[in-house]
mmCIF file of C-alpha atoms in Angstrom:
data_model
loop_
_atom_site.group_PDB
_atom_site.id
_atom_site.type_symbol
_atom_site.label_atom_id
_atom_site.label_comp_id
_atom_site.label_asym_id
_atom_site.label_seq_id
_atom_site.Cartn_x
_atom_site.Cartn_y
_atom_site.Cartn_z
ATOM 1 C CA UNK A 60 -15.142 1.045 17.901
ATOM 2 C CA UNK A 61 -16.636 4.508 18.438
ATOM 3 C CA UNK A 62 -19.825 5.580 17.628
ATOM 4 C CA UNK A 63 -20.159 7.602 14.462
ATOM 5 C CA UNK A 64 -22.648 10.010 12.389
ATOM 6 C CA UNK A 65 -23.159 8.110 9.467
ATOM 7 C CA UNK A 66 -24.879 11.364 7.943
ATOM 8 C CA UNK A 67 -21.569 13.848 9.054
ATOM 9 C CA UNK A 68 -19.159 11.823 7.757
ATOM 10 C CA UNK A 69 -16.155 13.363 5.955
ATOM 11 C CA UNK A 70 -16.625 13.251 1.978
ATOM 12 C CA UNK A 71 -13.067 14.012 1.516
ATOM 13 C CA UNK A 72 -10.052 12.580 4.185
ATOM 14 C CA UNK A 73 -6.485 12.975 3.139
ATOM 15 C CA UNK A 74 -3.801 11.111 5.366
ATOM 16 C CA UNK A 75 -0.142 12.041 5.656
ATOM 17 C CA UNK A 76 1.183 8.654 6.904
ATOM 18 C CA UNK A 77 3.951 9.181 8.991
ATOM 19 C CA UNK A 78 5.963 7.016 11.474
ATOM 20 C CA UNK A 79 7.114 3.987 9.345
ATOM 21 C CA UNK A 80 11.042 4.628 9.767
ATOM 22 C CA UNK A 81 10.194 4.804 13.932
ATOM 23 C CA UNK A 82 8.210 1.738 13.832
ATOM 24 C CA UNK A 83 10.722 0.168 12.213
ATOM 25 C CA UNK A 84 13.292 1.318 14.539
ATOM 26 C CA UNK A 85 11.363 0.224 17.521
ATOM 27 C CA UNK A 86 11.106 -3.176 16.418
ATOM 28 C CA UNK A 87 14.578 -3.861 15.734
ATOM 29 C CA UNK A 88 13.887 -4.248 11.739
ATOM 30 C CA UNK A 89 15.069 -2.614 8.456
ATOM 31 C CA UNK A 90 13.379 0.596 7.761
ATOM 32 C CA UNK A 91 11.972 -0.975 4.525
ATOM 33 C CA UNK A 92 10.204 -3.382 6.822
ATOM 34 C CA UNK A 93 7.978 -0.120 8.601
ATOM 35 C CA UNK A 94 7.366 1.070 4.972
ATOM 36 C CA UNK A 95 6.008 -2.895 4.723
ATOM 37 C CA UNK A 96 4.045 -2.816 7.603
ATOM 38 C CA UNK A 97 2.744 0.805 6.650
ATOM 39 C CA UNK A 98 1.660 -0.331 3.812
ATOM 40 C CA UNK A 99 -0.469 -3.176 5.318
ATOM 41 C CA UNK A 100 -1.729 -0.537 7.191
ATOM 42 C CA UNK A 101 -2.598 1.221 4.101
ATOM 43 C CA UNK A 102 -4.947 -1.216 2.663
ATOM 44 C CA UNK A 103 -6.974 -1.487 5.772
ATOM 45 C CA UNK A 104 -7.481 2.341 5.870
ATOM 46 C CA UNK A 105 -8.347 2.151 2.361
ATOM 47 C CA UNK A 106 -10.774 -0.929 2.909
ATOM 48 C CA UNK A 107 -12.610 0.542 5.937
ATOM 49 C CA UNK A 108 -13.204 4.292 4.306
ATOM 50 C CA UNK A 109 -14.805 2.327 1.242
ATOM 51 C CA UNK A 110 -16.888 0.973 4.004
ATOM 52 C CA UNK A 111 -17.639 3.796 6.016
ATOM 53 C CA UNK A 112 -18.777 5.956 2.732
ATOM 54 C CA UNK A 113 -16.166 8.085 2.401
ATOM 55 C CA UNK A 114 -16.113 9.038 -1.101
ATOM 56 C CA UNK A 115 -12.229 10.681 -1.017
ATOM 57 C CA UNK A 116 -9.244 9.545 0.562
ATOM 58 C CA UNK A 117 -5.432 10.652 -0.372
ATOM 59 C CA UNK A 118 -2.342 9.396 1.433
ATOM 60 C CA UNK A 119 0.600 10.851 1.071
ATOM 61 C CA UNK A 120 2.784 7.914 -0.438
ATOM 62 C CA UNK A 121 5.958 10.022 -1.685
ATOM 63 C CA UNK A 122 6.790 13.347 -1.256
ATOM 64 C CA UNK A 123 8.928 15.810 -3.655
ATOM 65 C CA UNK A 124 11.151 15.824 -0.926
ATOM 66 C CA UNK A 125 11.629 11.939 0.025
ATOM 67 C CA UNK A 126 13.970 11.796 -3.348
ATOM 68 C CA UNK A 127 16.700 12.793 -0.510
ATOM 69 C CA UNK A 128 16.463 10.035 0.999
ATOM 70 C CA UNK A 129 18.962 6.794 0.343
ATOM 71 C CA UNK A 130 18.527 5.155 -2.949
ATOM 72 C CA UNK A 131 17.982 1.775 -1.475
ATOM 73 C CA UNK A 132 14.827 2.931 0.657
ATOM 74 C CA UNK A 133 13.549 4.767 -2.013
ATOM 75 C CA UNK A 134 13.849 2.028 -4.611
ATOM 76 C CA UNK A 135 12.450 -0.109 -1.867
ATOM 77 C CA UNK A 136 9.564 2.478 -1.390
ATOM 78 C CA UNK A 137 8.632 1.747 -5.106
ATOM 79 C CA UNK A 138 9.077 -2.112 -5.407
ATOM 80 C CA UNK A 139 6.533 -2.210 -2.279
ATOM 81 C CA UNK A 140 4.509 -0.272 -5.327
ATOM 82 C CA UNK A 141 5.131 -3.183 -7.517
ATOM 83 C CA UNK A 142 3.571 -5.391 -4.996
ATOM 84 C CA UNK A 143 0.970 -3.578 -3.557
ATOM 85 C CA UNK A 144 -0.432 -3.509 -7.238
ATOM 86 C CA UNK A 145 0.008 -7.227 -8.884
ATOM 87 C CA UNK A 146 -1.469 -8.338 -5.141
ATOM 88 C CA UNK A 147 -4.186 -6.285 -4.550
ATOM 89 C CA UNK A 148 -5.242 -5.029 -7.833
ATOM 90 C CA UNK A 149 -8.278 -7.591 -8.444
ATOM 91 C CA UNK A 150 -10.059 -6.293 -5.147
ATOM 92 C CA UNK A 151 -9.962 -2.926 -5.392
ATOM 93 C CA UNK A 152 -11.511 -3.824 -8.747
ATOM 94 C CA UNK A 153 -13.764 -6.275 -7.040
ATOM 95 C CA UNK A 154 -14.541 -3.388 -4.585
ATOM 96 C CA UNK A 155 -15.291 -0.933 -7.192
ATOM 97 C CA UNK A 156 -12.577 1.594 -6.100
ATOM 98 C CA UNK A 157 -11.138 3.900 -8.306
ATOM 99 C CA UNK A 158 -7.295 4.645 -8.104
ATOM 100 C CA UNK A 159 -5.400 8.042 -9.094
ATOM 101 C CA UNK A 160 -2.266 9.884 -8.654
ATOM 102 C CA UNK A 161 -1.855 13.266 -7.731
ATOM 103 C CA UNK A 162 1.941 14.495 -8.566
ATOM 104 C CA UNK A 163 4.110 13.440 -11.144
ATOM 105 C CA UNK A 164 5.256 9.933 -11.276
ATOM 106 C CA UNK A 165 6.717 10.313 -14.597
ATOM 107 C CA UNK A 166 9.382 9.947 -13.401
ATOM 108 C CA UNK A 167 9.679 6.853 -11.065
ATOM 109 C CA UNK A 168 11.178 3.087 -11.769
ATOM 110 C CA UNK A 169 9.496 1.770 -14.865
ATOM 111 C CA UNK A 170 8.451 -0.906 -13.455
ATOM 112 C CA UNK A 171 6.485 0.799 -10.789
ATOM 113 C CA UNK A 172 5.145 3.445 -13.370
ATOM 114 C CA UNK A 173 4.128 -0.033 -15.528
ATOM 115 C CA UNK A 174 1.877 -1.282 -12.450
ATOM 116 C CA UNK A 175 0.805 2.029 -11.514
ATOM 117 C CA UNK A 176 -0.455 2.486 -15.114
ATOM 118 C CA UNK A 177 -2.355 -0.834 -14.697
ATOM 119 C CA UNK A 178 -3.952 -0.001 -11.640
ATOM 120 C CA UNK A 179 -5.186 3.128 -13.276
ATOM 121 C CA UNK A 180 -6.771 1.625 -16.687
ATOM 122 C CA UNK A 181 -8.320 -0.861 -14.519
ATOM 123 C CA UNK A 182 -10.062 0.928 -12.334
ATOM 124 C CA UNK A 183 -10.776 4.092 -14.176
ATOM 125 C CA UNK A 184 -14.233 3.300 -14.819
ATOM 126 C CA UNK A 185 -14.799 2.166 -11.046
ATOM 127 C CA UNK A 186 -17.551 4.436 -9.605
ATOM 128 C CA UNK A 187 -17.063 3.837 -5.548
ATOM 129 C CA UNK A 188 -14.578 5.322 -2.990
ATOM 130 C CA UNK A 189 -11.677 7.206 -4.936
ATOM 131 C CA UNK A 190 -8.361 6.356 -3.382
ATOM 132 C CA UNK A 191 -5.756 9.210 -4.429
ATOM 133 C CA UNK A 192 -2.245 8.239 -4.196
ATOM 134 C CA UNK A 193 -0.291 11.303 -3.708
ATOM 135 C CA UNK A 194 2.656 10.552 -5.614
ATOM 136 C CA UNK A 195 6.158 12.460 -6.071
ATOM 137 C CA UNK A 196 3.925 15.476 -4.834
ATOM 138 C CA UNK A 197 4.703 18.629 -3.217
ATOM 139 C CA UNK A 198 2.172 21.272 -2.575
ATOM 140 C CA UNK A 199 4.081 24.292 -3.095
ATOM 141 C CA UNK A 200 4.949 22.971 -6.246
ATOM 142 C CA UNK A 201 1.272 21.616 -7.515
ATOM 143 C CA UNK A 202 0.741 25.593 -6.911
ATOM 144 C CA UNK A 203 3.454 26.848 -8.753
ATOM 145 C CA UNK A 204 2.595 24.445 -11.651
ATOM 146 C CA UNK A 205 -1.211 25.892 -11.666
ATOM 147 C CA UNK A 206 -0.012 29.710 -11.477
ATOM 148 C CA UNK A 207 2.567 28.650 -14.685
ATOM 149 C CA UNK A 208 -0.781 27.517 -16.377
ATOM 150 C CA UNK A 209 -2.087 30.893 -15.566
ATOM 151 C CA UNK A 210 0.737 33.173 -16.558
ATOM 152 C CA UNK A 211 0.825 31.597 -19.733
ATOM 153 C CA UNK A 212 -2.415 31.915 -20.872
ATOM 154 C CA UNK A 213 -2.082 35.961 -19.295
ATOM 155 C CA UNK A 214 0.803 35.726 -21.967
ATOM 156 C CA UNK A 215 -0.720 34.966 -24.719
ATOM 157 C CA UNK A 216 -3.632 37.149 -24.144
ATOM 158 C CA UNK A 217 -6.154 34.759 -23.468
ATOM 159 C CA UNK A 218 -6.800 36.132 -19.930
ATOM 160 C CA UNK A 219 -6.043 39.475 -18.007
ATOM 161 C CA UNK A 220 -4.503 39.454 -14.462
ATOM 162 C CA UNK A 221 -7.343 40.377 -12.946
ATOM 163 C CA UNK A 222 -9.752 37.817 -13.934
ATOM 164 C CA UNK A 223 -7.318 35.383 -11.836
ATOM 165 C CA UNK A 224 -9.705 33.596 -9.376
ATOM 166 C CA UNK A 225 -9.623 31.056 -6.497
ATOM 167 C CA UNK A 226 -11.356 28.617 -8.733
ATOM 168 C CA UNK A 227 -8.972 29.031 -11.652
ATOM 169 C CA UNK A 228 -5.915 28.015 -9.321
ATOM 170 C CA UNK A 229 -7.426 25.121 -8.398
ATOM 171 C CA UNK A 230 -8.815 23.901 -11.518
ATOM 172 C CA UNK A 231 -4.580 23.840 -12.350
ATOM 173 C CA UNK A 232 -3.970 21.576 -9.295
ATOM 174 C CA UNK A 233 -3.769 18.141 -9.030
ATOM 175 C CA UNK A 234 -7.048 17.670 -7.528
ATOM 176 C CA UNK A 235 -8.432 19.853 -10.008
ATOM 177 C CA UNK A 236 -7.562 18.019 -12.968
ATOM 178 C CA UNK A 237 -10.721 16.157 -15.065
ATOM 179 C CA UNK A 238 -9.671 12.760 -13.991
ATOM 180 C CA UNK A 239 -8.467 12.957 -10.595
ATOM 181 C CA UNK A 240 -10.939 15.960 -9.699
ATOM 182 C CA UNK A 241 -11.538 15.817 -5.540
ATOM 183 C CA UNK A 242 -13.636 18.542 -3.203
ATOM 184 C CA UNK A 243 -11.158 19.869 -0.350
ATOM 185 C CA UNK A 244 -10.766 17.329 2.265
ATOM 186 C CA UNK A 245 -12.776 17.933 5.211
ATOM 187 C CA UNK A 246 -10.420 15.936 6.952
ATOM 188 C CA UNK A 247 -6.853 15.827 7.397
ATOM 189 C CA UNK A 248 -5.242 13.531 9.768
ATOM 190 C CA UNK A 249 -0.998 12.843 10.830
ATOM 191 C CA UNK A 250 0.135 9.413 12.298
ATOM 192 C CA UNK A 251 2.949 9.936 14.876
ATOM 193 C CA UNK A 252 2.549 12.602 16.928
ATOM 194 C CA UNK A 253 4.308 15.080 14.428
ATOM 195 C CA UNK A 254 2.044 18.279 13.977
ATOM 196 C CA UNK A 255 2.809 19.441 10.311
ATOM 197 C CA UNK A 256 1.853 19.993 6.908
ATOM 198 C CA UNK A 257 4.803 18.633 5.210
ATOM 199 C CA UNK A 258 4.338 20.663 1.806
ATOM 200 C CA UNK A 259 0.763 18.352 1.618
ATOM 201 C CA UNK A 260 -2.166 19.763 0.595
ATOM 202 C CA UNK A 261 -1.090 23.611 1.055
ATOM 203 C CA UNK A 262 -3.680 25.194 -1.274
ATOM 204 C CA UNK A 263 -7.054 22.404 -0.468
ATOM 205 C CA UNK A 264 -6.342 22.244 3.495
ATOM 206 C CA UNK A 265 -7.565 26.095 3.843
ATOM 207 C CA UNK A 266 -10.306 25.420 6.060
ATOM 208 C CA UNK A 267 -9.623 20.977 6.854
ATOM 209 C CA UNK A 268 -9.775 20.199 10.425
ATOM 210 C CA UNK A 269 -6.586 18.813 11.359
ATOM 211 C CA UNK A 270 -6.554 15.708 13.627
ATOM 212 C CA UNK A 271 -2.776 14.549 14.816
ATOM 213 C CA UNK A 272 -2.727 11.088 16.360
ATOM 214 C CA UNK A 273 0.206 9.754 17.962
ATOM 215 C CA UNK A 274 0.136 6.447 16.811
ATOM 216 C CA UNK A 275 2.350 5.120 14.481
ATOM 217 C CA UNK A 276 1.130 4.752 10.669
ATOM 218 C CA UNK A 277 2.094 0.831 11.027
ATOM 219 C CA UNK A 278 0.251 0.768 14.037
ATOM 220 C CA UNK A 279 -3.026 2.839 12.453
ATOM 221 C CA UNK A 280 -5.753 0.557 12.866
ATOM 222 C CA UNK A 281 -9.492 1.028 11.394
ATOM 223 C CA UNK A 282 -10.434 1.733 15.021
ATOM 224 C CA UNK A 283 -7.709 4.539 15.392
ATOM 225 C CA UNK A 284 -8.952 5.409 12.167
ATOM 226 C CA UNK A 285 -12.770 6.388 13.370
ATOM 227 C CA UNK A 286 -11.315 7.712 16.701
ATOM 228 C CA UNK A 287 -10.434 10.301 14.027
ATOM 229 C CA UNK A 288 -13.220 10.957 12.442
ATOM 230 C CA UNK A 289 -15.732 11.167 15.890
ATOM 231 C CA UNK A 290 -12.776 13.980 17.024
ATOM 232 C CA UNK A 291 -13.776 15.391 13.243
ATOM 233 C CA UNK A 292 -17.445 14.797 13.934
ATOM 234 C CA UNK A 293 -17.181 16.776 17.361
ATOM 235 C CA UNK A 294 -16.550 19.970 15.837
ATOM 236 C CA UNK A 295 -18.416 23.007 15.251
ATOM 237 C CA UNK A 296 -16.715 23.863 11.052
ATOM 238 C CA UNK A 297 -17.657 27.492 10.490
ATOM 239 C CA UNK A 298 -15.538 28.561 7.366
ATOM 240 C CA UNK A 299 -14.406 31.800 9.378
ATOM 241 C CA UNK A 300 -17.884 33.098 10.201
ATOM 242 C CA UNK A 301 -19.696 32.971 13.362
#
């Protein structure tokens, strides 16, 4: 592994896992099977930033978009939900992380929404690493929802237009919210070699160093993982000053 600054580590690293559907494709196997493997890949991410300190971490599990995709990998997508939770539930309790959703999963199977709900009462009181699970989320719309919030209370007179601030728009966004509050990430990496947002993260990635690895998500091991963060810890962040 790579040597790292324990003291400039990221506080905040969100993770658009992509490359399941190629891995899946490379190794002869059903595309659910890449979202299996990703998802093994997953919990070892998860496990080694609770390790390394990092306080944050988001992945982007299911986009607004991915609804477009066949029903059978999408209701595959969720049953891997299903068992991610009743397997894995007891140590991320054990491990004192904290699990939240950003996006609204209202609207998934209800028996995914059941385990998710679990997850969340169990580990709500957790106090380690906070592991964000960005879930039927788009970022254009998290935005949209937050200026609704804000032309509504213009509306009824509770504001004026121009005491709109930065701040106010993101208290309205999913990271802004009371229980699933989290700082901008620092960090924002993409698995397999594709260089693009995706509709993740539009507002909070305003000044995140972006770090694109080619790997595969399945493939995305811890060490991959801090390769990451020493390209992170190489860089000079100055916020658009000098």
């Amino acid at each position: 592994m790579v040597e790292l600054n324990r003291e400039r580590m990221p506080r905040h690293v969100a993770i658009i896992m992509d490359g399941n559907g190629r891995w899946a494709k490379q190794h002869g196997v059903p595309r659910l099977a890449g979202h299996r493997a990703g998802m093994e890949a997953m919990k070892k991410i998860v496990d080694h930033s609770d390790k390394l300190g990092i306080k944050y971490l988001t992945v982007y599990a299911f986009s607004t978009e991915n609804w477009k995709r066949s029903m059978e990998e999408v209701s595959g997508i969720f049953k891997l939900l299903v068992v991610f939770v009743n397997r894995d539930l007891k140590e991320l309790v054990d491990n004192n992380v904290r699990v939240e959703v950003l996006g609204d999963y209202s609207m998934i199977p209800e028996d995914s929404k059941e385990a998710l709900e679990r997850t969340l009462a169990r580990t709500k009181d957790d106090t380690g690493l906070q592991f964000n699970i960005a879930l039927n989320y788009g970022g254009r719309d998290e935005i949209r929802r937050s200026v609704e919030q804000i032309a509504r209370r213009a509306a009824n007179g509770e504001i004026k237009p121009e005491d709109v601030t930065e701040d106010m728009i993101g208290q309205g966004l999913w990271t802004g919210s009371e229980h699933a509050y989290s700082p901008d990430p620092e960090l924002i990496i993409r698995t397999s070699g594709e260089e693009r947002l995706s509709n993740f993260m539009l507002w909070q990635g305003a000044y995140s160093e972006f770090v694109f690895s080619d790997v595969l998500w399945p493939d995305f091991t811890p060490d991959e993982f801090e390769k990451c963060i020493a390209e992170y810890q190489s860089r000079d962040r100055r916020f658009g000053g000098r």
